[in-house]
Amino acid sequence: MSSTVGATVRATAGGSTALTGYAIQSTARVPDTAASVSSPGFPTVGWHRAARRSTVLAALVADGTYPDPFYSTDQQHIPAREFAVPWWYRSDFVLTGAGARTHLDFSGVVSAADVYLNGRRIADAGTTAGLYRRHDIDVTKLVHAGVNTVAFRVRPNDPRKHFTLGWLDWLQPPPDANMGIVRDVLVRRSGPVTLHDAHVLNHLSVPSLARAELTVKAQVRNDSEVAATTTVTAVVSPTGPARTAAADSTPLASPAPSSTSSAPPVDVTTRGGGRIVMRQRVTLRPGEARTLVFDPGRYPHLRLHRPKVWWPADMGAQNLYRLDLTATAAGRLSDAVGHPFGIRDIKAPLNAAGARQYAVNGRPLLIRGGGWSADELLRWDTVAAEDRIEAALDAGLNTLRLEGHIEPDEFFELADRHGILTLPGWECCDKWEAQVNHVDTGEQWTSADRVTARASMASEAARLRDHPSVLSFLVGSDYPPDLRTEKDYLDVLRAADWRTPVVPAASDVTTSPSGPSGMHMTGPYDWVPPAYWYDKREGGASGFNSETSAGPSIPTLDTLRRTLSPAELDTLWTKPSAPQYHRSPSPVFSTLALFNDALAHRYGPPRSLADYTAKAQLAQYENVRAQFEAYARNATDTTAPATGVIYWMFNSGWTSLHWQLVDRYLDLGGAYYGAKKANEPLHIQYSYDGASVTVINRRPGPATRLRADITLAGMDGGTRYHRVVSDIRVAGGGAKITVLTLPSHAGGPSGTYLARLILTDRSGREVSRNVYWLSSRPDTLDYGATDWYHTPTTSYADLTGLGSLPPTAVTATAHTTHHADATSTTTVTLRNPGVGQGGTGPPALMTDVHLVDRNGAPVLPVRWSDNHVTLWPGETTTLTATYRTRALRHGLPRVRLSGWNTPTSDVVPGRSCGSASSC
């Protein structure tokens, strides 16, 4: 490509413009000097184009230099030697207007860069090191009206040596190790006075929530060479549905009165919760910076009556406010900053058992979370991220943990808006833990490294502190920092007015500055049976388990065919102990041996790829469901209650067979629907440890006059046991009640059987349905042989009887409605007609409903009201699927039905228009 003009940066005080993208090239192919490369007009013929946030490899994949590294082993064919030298990132921008000061504001450099502007070096790699470290460089004297050029000579990355990120045992790491620039580089314009570090502290009265006191802080700095008098105006206002029509009309940039050097504050508010406007006037010496405080003592309107409180999604509304500040000097706007914030209270004391118990706005909650992964090439896609956040919420999760891969601002804005909590923190097993982690070591820290670590903590604290979705910061993961480092972190956090809890590590540790972590990291990370989760030892349901799951997660057959070559697909089911490239680079997790061995023992050896995948979906459904159900059941125990669980992991950064509730394409399978079932707001469940049937109510208020219908059946559909329990009452807020315990003989003398649990409300409406496949022979665990990643199973439950379920043809009718908001809904009614006039016969087990196009490819993403459902003969259920209309591509979708014992068939739905549509 030739040299092109990029972003246009206007001389608007308070304006901030992101560079639009880069020309990039290996320094091995550029013999020119840095001064030449960073000067306007330098030719970039033959260079690659990179987006405004891009690693080197992401750019080379986007322009077709290398094929999709997510398919088969194609990533292995990308030569790592290409990324062993620095790469140039070069961008032009145009400055318009005169008289404004100009700053270059950036973070997200992996791993570090020498930075040049218009032929002059303005920063070196020693000062720009660190992905999370923010840099703000005054370049006023180096820029001019017209075309300017900035160039970054980006150094190679090694997570063992640099404060960046790695992929640990999550996935096969990219050959460029993510070198590049992965956050926006901003060109900011201002007048002589600039604003920095603006934030809001809130103190909420708990539990009444009747009052909140706000304190606004911001630093004002005189960047000019003469004294300057400035008026700083701070405005706090509700946003979204909380905003009122009546608002103060005082202009934000109005000059201060000139008669005094320190004007009294001006408070303006509207009844019912409108804008609060406050001003302070200050005179600053050249180069002087001062922190201004707007507190309730001087500004009583910062004492809010009945504030609009922010809640997690399943607890209330996601109300937000906005802070806007302006600085004026000599009667003109000099700078402006602003961002949303939320009013909420988070506490995380240790309970009597020493576990961390989170409470939001005075209400304790069980953390039901998942580990979040960034894209392997660190490509940011707001739509894709929002789809995943919505999928997490739909599965009943309330928290996402970000270990080291701390996403850009848009992620936390989405989390605030959707009401999902976040647990960011530093990464294990590389440079971040080099001082303390003697199992997976990075290089030991130098004095310069300590500067980088402190600066990284300061930058992230300032960025995250006003996001109401942030639940805590974990300054350690597998290990806590050493004493000196932890004190550094805590000092930085205090200086940043960080108010949410700080946790010393995600593992079970105690440090002198912070005390006990209140968390444990006991695994497992590989296959264990469903019953494992009910024991209150190792990773079972007690306390706060910061990362745990039964390991492998085989995606749907559609996704497998998009991920693996035909030969790899054959190996997947015929060679159970073979290494799997799409599992993990770790020798511990490189195969699916434990999972495949359990699958063959419990369900029977696979007969085909389709049979293997079907058995995997059943195994993942029952296991994930049991994990979340066990933690929910034990949450209200008086002894060693469960307080939190992070499923490891929610998603993967690439196409994976490993640690994921959702796959790369959001083609949802057994693991996801097991979580969605377990996390229903009002839920009936079976307990593997004592055969009890329990109702759990996560709704705020009590549920009364419920009716539980419990049936056990054999493979022929015949009833082995049936009971009805009526007039059930269960309190809200996660309370539980055991409605009955099944007798030991209920399932029959031997073999496999099914349990159907149905919960109906006072009107007879079904509110929860749950079906289990069980064995009279339990899984047996050898706890004495437990290691860091699993507990061995010495004998397995016998679920092979499921193979004798006769085929059952489920019938379906479907109807699609298009809506004015560019979404569509397909409603599907399923029925198991059974056989004979009496509707007798076997259940249709785990019936899966997929929307597909005319070529049979899945329509994605889709949000189903329920899926993987089991229907007894004569039963009917109606499911809804919501998706973007444009995902259809080829007219109306087809509905593809399949199931454990249901032959695959297609249904073409009818069509109608939504009430606001004119299709």
mmCIF file of N, CA and C in Angstrom, residues 458-546:
data_model
loop_
_atom_site.group_PDB
_atom_site.id
_atom_site.type_symbol
_atom_site.label_atom_id
_atom_site.label_comp_id
_atom_site.label_asym_id
_atom_site.label_seq_id
_atom_site.Cartn_x
_atom_site.Cartn_y
_atom_site.Cartn_z
ATOM 1 N N ALA A 458 -1.951 1.354 38.353
ATOM 2 C CA ALA A 458 -2.555 2.681 38.419
ATOM 3 C C ALA A 458 -3.448 2.940 37.214
ATOM 4 N N SER A 459 -2.993 2.549 36.035
ATOM 5 C CA SER A 459 -3.772 2.786 34.820
ATOM 6 C C SER A 459 -5.076 2.005 34.828
ATOM 7 N N GLU A 460 -5.002 0.733 35.215
ATOM 8 C CA GLU A 460 -6.219 -0.087 35.226
ATOM 9 C C GLU A 460 -7.166 0.333 36.340
ATOM 10 N N ALA A 461 -6.630 0.745 37.480
ATOM 11 C CA ALA A 461 -7.491 1.220 38.566
ATOM 12 C C ALA A 461 -8.265 2.452 38.127
ATOM 13 N N ALA A 462 -7.580 3.399 37.493
ATOM 14 C CA ALA A 462 -8.252 4.609 37.032
ATOM 15 C C ALA A 462 -9.291 4.301 35.965
ATOM 16 N N ARG A 463 -9.013 3.311 35.144
ATOM 17 C CA ARG A 463 -9.924 2.955 34.052
ATOM 18 C C ARG A 463 -11.167 2.228 34.547
ATOM 19 N N LEU A 464 -11.016 1.406 35.577
ATOM 20 C CA LEU A 464 -12.097 0.494 35.971
ATOM 21 C C LEU A 464 -12.906 0.954 37.175
ATOM 22 N N ARG A 465 -12.412 1.892 37.970
ATOM 23 C CA ARG A 465 -12.991 2.161 39.286
ATOM 24 C C ARG A 465 -14.425 2.667 39.235
ATOM 25 N N ASP A 466 -14.843 3.378 38.180
ATOM 26 C CA ASP A 466 -16.199 3.913 38.126
ATOM 27 C C ASP A 466 -17.198 2.982 37.450
ATOM 28 N N HIS A 467 -16.732 1.805 36.998
ATOM 29 C CA HIS A 467 -17.648 0.839 36.377
ATOM 30 C C HIS A 467 -18.364 0.053 37.479
ATOM 31 N N PRO A 468 -19.681 0.157 37.575
ATOM 32 C CA PRO A 468 -20.382 -0.558 38.650
ATOM 33 C C PRO A 468 -20.321 -2.069 38.502
ATOM 34 N N SER A 469 -20.006 -2.551 37.309
ATOM 35 C CA SER A 469 -19.951 -4.002 37.096
ATOM 36 C C SER A 469 -18.709 -4.639 37.699
ATOM 37 N N VAL A 470 -17.711 -3.849 38.066
ATOM 38 C CA VAL A 470 -16.458 -4.420 38.595
ATOM 39 C C VAL A 470 -16.661 -4.807 40.051
ATOM 40 N N LEU A 471 -16.480 -6.093 40.316
ATOM 41 C CA LEU A 471 -16.791 -6.665 41.624
ATOM 42 C C LEU A 471 -15.590 -6.640 42.572
ATOM 43 N N SER A 472 -14.403 -6.834 42.024
ATOM 44 C CA SER A 472 -13.161 -6.882 42.796
ATOM 45 C C SER A 472 -12.014 -6.769 41.817
ATOM 46 N N PHE A 473 -10.811 -6.603 42.358
ATOM 47 C CA PHE A 473 -9.606 -6.801 41.547
ATOM 48 C C PHE A 473 -8.750 -7.840 42.252
ATOM 49 N N LEU A 474 -8.303 -8.857 41.491
ATOM 50 C CA LEU A 474 -7.457 -9.924 42.033
ATOM 51 C C LEU A 474 -6.011 -9.591 41.685
ATOM 52 N N VAL A 475 -5.238 -9.141 42.672
ATOM 53 C CA VAL A 475 -3.858 -8.749 42.403
ATOM 54 C C VAL A 475 -2.940 -9.957 42.260
ATOM 55 N N GLY A 476 -3.453 -11.154 42.557
ATOM 56 C CA GLY A 476 -2.739 -12.398 42.303
ATOM 57 C C GLY A 476 -3.713 -13.418 41.766
ATOM 58 N N SER A 477 -3.184 -14.441 41.134
ATOM 59 C CA SER A 477 -4.038 -15.517 40.628
ATOM 60 C C SER A 477 -3.706 -16.814 41.361
ATOM 61 N N ASP A 478 -2.789 -17.614 40.813
ATOM 62 C CA ASP A 478 -2.420 -18.853 41.501
ATOM 63 C C ASP A 478 -1.677 -18.566 42.809
ATOM 64 N N TYR A 479 -0.906 -17.464 42.818
ATOM 65 C CA TYR A 479 -0.143 -17.072 43.994
ATOM 66 C C TYR A 479 -0.344 -15.586 44.245
ATOM 67 N N PRO A 480 -0.279 -15.168 45.488
ATOM 68 C CA PRO A 480 -0.343 -13.729 45.757
ATOM 69 C C PRO A 480 0.991 -13.082 45.427
ATOM 70 N N PRO A 481 1.008 -11.770 45.230
ATOM 71 C CA PRO A 481 2.294 -11.093 45.030
ATOM 72 C C PRO A 481 3.153 -11.205 46.293
ATOM 73 N N ASP A 482 4.450 -10.988 46.130
ATOM 74 C CA ASP A 482 5.286 -10.902 47.327
ATOM 75 C C ASP A 482 4.899 -9.650 48.114
ATOM 76 N N LEU A 483 5.395 -9.566 49.331
ATOM 77 C CA LEU A 483 4.962 -8.504 50.248
ATOM 78 C C LEU A 483 5.201 -7.122 49.651
ATOM 79 N N ARG A 484 6.372 -6.911 49.095
ATOM 80 C CA ARG A 484 6.692 -5.594 48.548
ATOM 81 C C ARG A 484 5.748 -5.236 47.407
ATOM 82 N N THR A 485 5.500 -6.199 46.515
ATOM 83 C CA THR A 485 4.641 -5.929 45.366
ATOM 84 C C THR A 485 3.205 -5.685 45.795
ATOM 85 N N GLU A 486 2.705 -6.508 46.725
ATOM 86 C CA GLU A 486 1.331 -6.318 47.172
ATOM 87 C C GLU A 486 1.155 -4.947 47.817
ATOM 88 N N LYS A 487 2.130 -4.514 48.613
ATOM 89 C CA LYS A 487 2.034 -3.181 49.216
ATOM 90 C C LYS A 487 2.043 -2.103 48.138
ATOM 91 N N ASP A 488 2.867 -2.300 47.114
ATOM 92 C CA ASP A 488 2.880 -1.344 45.994
ATOM 93 C C ASP A 488 1.499 -1.254 45.358
ATOM 94 N N TYR A 489 0.913 -2.422 45.074
ATOM 95 C CA TYR A 489 -0.409 -2.441 44.460
ATOM 96 C C TYR A 489 -1.438 -1.742 45.354
ATOM 97 N N LEU A 490 -1.429 -2.081 46.625
ATOM 98 C CA LEU A 490 -2.420 -1.511 47.534
ATOM 99 C C LEU A 490 -2.237 -0.005 47.681
ATOM 100 N N ASP A 491 -0.992 0.461 47.695
ATOM 101 C CA ASP A 491 -0.745 1.903 47.754
ATOM 102 C C ASP A 491 -1.300 2.593 46.518
ATOM 103 N N VAL A 492 -1.067 1.990 45.371
ATOM 104 C CA VAL A 492 -1.568 2.564 44.116
ATOM 105 C C VAL A 492 -3.090 2.586 44.110
ATOM 106 N N LEU A 493 -3.706 1.518 44.559
ATOM 107 C CA LEU A 493 -5.168 1.448 44.584
ATOM 108 C C LEU A 493 -5.763 2.470 45.550
ATOM 109 N N ARG A 494 -5.145 2.632 46.697
ATOM 110 C CA ARG A 494 -5.623 3.653 47.638
ATOM 111 C C ARG A 494 -5.508 5.046 47.023
ATOM 112 N N ALA A 495 -4.395 5.304 46.364
ATOM 113 C CA ALA A 495 -4.198 6.615 45.746
ATOM 114 C C ALA A 495 -5.217 6.866 44.646
ATOM 115 N N ALA A 496 -5.706 5.796 44.029
ATOM 116 C CA ALA A 496 -6.698 5.911 42.962
ATOM 117 C C ALA A 496 -8.127 5.927 43.505
ATOM 118 N N ASP A 497 -8.307 5.951 44.826
ATOM 119 C CA ASP A 497 -9.639 5.926 45.445
ATOM 120 C C ASP A 497 -10.409 4.667 45.056
ATOM 121 N N TRP A 498 -9.714 3.547 44.992
ATOM 122 C CA TRP A 498 -10.352 2.270 44.662
ATOM 123 C C TRP A 498 -11.176 1.827 45.859
ATOM 124 N N ARG A 499 -12.471 1.594 45.657
ATOM 125 C CA ARG A 499 -13.373 1.288 46.772
ATOM 126 C C ARG A 499 -13.881 -0.152 46.793
ATOM 127 N N THR A 500 -13.810 -0.878 45.692
ATOM 128 C CA THR A 500 -14.311 -2.247 45.696
ATOM 129 C C THR A 500 -13.258 -3.179 46.299
ATOM 130 N N PRO A 501 -13.655 -4.369 46.760
ATOM 131 C CA PRO A 501 -12.709 -5.249 47.452
ATOM 132 C C PRO A 501 -11.504 -5.612 46.595
ATOM 133 N N VAL A 502 -10.359 -5.745 47.252
ATOM 134 C CA VAL A 502 -9.123 -6.209 46.618
ATOM 135 C C VAL A 502 -8.809 -7.588 47.190
ATOM 136 N N VAL A 503 -8.587 -8.563 46.312
ATOM 137 C CA VAL A 503 -8.353 -9.944 46.735
ATOM 138 C C VAL A 503 -6.900 -10.290 46.433
ATOM 139 N N PRO A 504 -6.157 -10.837 47.419
ATOM 140 C CA PRO A 504 -4.733 -11.074 47.195
ATOM 141 C C PRO A 504 -4.421 -12.167 46.190
ATOM 142 N N ALA A 505 -5.344 -13.111 45.998
ATOM 143 C CA ALA A 505 -5.137 -14.175 45.008
ATOM 144 C C ALA A 505 -6.440 -14.928 44.824
ATOM 145 N N ALA A 506 -6.519 -15.638 43.707
ATOM 146 C CA ALA A 506 -7.684 -16.487 43.468
ATOM 147 C C ALA A 506 -7.553 -17.838 44.161
ATOM 148 N N SER A 507 -6.411 -18.087 44.763
ATOM 149 C CA SER A 507 -6.184 -19.336 45.491
ATOM 150 C C SER A 507 -6.339 -19.105 46.995
ATOM 151 N N ASP A 508 -6.264 -20.175 47.752
ATOM 152 C CA ASP A 508 -6.471 -20.117 49.201
ATOM 153 C C ASP A 508 -5.175 -19.688 49.881
ATOM 154 N N VAL A 509 -5.041 -18.378 50.111
ATOM 155 C CA VAL A 509 -3.822 -17.836 50.698
ATOM 156 C C VAL A 509 -4.195 -16.775 51.724
ATOM 157 N N THR A 510 -3.227 -16.446 52.556
ATOM 158 C CA THR A 510 -3.359 -15.335 53.498
ATOM 159 C C THR A 510 -2.110 -14.481 53.389
ATOM 160 N N THR A 511 -2.288 -13.175 53.275
ATOM 161 C CA THR A 511 -1.149 -12.260 53.223
ATOM 162 C C THR A 511 -1.286 -11.246 54.350
ATOM 163 N N SER A 512 -0.148 -10.700 54.767
ATOM 164 C CA SER A 512 -0.202 -9.764 55.886
ATOM 165 C C SER A 512 -0.888 -8.448 55.527
ATOM 166 N N PRO A 513 -0.763 -7.938 54.294
ATOM 167 C CA PRO A 513 -1.485 -6.693 54.009
ATOM 168 C C PRO A 513 -2.994 -6.893 53.839
ATOM 169 N N SER A 514 -3.398 -8.006 53.225
ATOM 170 C CA SER A 514 -4.804 -8.171 52.831
ATOM 171 C C SER A 514 -5.557 -9.213 53.632
ATOM 172 N N GLY A 515 -4.847 -10.096 54.333
ATOM 173 C CA GLY A 515 -5.516 -11.159 55.065
ATOM 174 C C GLY A 515 -5.858 -12.319 54.156
ATOM 175 N N PRO A 516 -6.821 -13.171 54.574
ATOM 176 C CA PRO A 516 -7.189 -14.336 53.765
ATOM 177 C C PRO A 516 -7.871 -13.927 52.468
ATOM 178 N N SER A 517 -7.602 -14.703 51.417
ATOM 179 C CA SER A 517 -8.253 -14.431 50.131
ATOM 180 C C SER A 517 -9.734 -14.767 50.166
ATOM 181 N N GLY A 518 -10.115 -15.775 50.984
ATOM 182 C CA GLY A 518 -11.507 -16.217 51.009
ATOM 183 C C GLY A 518 -11.912 -16.995 49.779
ATOM 184 N N MET A 519 -10.921 -17.367 48.966
ATOM 185 C CA MET A 519 -11.176 -18.153 47.755
ATOM 186 C C MET A 519 -10.313 -19.399 47.781
ATOM 187 N N HIS A 520 -10.669 -20.360 46.938
ATOM 188 C CA HIS A 520 -9.794 -21.512 46.761
ATOM 189 C C HIS A 520 -9.760 -21.895 45.292
ATOM 190 N N MET A 521 -8.679 -22.543 44.920
ATOM 191 C CA MET A 521 -8.436 -22.914 43.525
ATOM 192 C C MET A 521 -8.031 -24.383 43.503
ATOM 193 N N THR A 522 -8.963 -25.230 43.922
ATOM 194 C CA THR A 522 -8.673 -26.652 44.088
ATOM 195 C C THR A 522 -9.035 -27.477 42.866
ATOM 196 N N GLY A 523 -9.434 -26.808 41.756
ATOM 197 C CA GLY A 523 -9.859 -27.586 40.609
ATOM 198 C C GLY A 523 -11.235 -28.161 40.863
ATOM 199 N N PRO A 524 -11.587 -29.200 40.117
ATOM 200 C CA PRO A 524 -10.799 -29.881 39.098
ATOM 201 C C PRO A 524 -10.752 -29.098 37.782
ATOM 202 N N TYR A 525 -9.875 -29.567 36.897
ATOM 203 C CA TYR A 525 -9.759 -29.006 35.557
ATOM 204 C C TYR A 525 -9.939 -30.079 34.485
ATOM 205 N N ASP A 526 -10.160 -31.315 34.912
ATOM 206 C CA ASP A 526 -10.425 -32.406 33.975
ATOM 207 C C ASP A 526 -11.594 -33.224 34.511
ATOM 208 N N TRP A 527 -11.928 -34.286 33.795
ATOM 209 C CA TRP A 527 -13.214 -34.942 34.013
ATOM 210 C C TRP A 527 -13.344 -35.512 35.432
ATOM 211 N N VAL A 528 -14.467 -35.252 36.019
ATOM 212 C CA VAL A 528 -14.951 -35.892 37.240
ATOM 213 C C VAL A 528 -16.429 -36.171 37.023
ATOM 214 N N PRO A 529 -17.013 -37.116 37.744
ATOM 215 C CA PRO A 529 -18.437 -37.413 37.555
ATOM 216 C C PRO A 529 -19.327 -36.363 38.214
ATOM 217 N N PRO A 530 -20.604 -36.314 37.831
ATOM 218 C CA PRO A 530 -21.515 -35.308 38.390
ATOM 219 C C PRO A 530 -21.596 -35.326 39.919
ATOM 220 N N ALA A 531 -21.509 -36.513 40.522
ATOM 221 C CA ALA A 531 -21.644 -36.607 41.975
ATOM 222 C C ALA A 531 -20.521 -35.877 42.707
ATOM 223 N N TYR A 532 -19.386 -35.694 42.046
ATOM 224 C CA TYR A 532 -18.237 -35.031 42.668
ATOM 225 C C TYR A 532 -18.604 -33.683 43.261
ATOM 226 N N TRP A 533 -19.455 -32.940 42.580
ATOM 227 C CA TRP A 533 -19.710 -31.554 42.961
ATOM 228 C C TRP A 533 -20.448 -31.434 44.288
ATOM 229 N N TYR A 534 -21.076 -32.494 44.753
ATOM 230 C CA TYR A 534 -21.870 -32.404 45.979
ATOM 231 C C TYR A 534 -21.058 -32.641 47.242
ATOM 232 N N ASP A 535 -19.856 -33.185 47.115
ATOM 233 C CA ASP A 535 -19.007 -33.380 48.290
ATOM 234 C C ASP A 535 -18.336 -32.064 48.655
ATOM 235 N N LYS A 536 -18.321 -31.725 49.920
ATOM 236 C CA LYS A 536 -17.688 -30.480 50.367
ATOM 237 C C LYS A 536 -16.210 -30.710 50.661
ATOM 238 N N ARG A 537 -15.509 -31.143 49.643
ATOM 239 C CA ARG A 537 -14.062 -31.279 49.714
ATOM 240 C C ARG A 537 -13.509 -31.128 48.307
ATOM 241 N N GLU A 538 -12.216 -30.841 48.242
ATOM 242 C CA GLU A 538 -11.583 -30.548 46.960
ATOM 243 C C GLU A 538 -12.385 -29.435 46.249
ATOM 244 N N GLY A 539 -12.855 -29.681 45.037
ATOM 245 C CA GLY A 539 -13.584 -28.640 44.305
ATOM 246 C C GLY A 539 -15.080 -28.686 44.478
ATOM 247 N N GLY A 540 -15.555 -29.506 45.406
ATOM 248 C CA GLY A 540 -16.993 -29.611 45.626
ATOM 249 C C GLY A 540 -17.600 -28.329 46.143
ATOM 250 N N ALA A 541 -18.906 -28.329 46.243
ATOM 251 C CA ALA A 541 -19.665 -27.085 46.434
ATOM 252 C C ALA A 541 -19.616 -26.565 47.858
ATOM 253 N N SER A 542 -18.528 -25.882 48.176
ATOM 254 C CA SER A 542 -18.440 -25.120 49.415
ATOM 255 C C SER A 542 -17.476 -23.976 49.182
ATOM 256 N N GLY A 543 -17.670 -22.880 49.903
ATOM 257 C CA GLY A 543 -16.794 -21.732 49.760
ATOM 258 C C GLY A 543 -16.871 -21.107 48.390
ATOM 259 N N PHE A 544 -15.771 -20.430 48.002
ATOM 260 C CA PHE A 544 -15.697 -19.729 46.729
ATOM 261 C C PHE A 544 -14.602 -20.379 45.892
ATOM 262 N N ASN A 545 -14.993 -21.096 44.847
ATOM 263 C CA ASN A 545 -14.045 -21.758 43.955
ATOM 264 C C ASN A 545 -13.828 -20.861 42.746
ATOM 265 N N SER A 546 -12.622 -20.334 42.602
ATOM 266 C CA SER A 546 -12.364 -19.285 41.616
ATOM 267 C C SER A 546 -12.184 -19.795 40.195
#
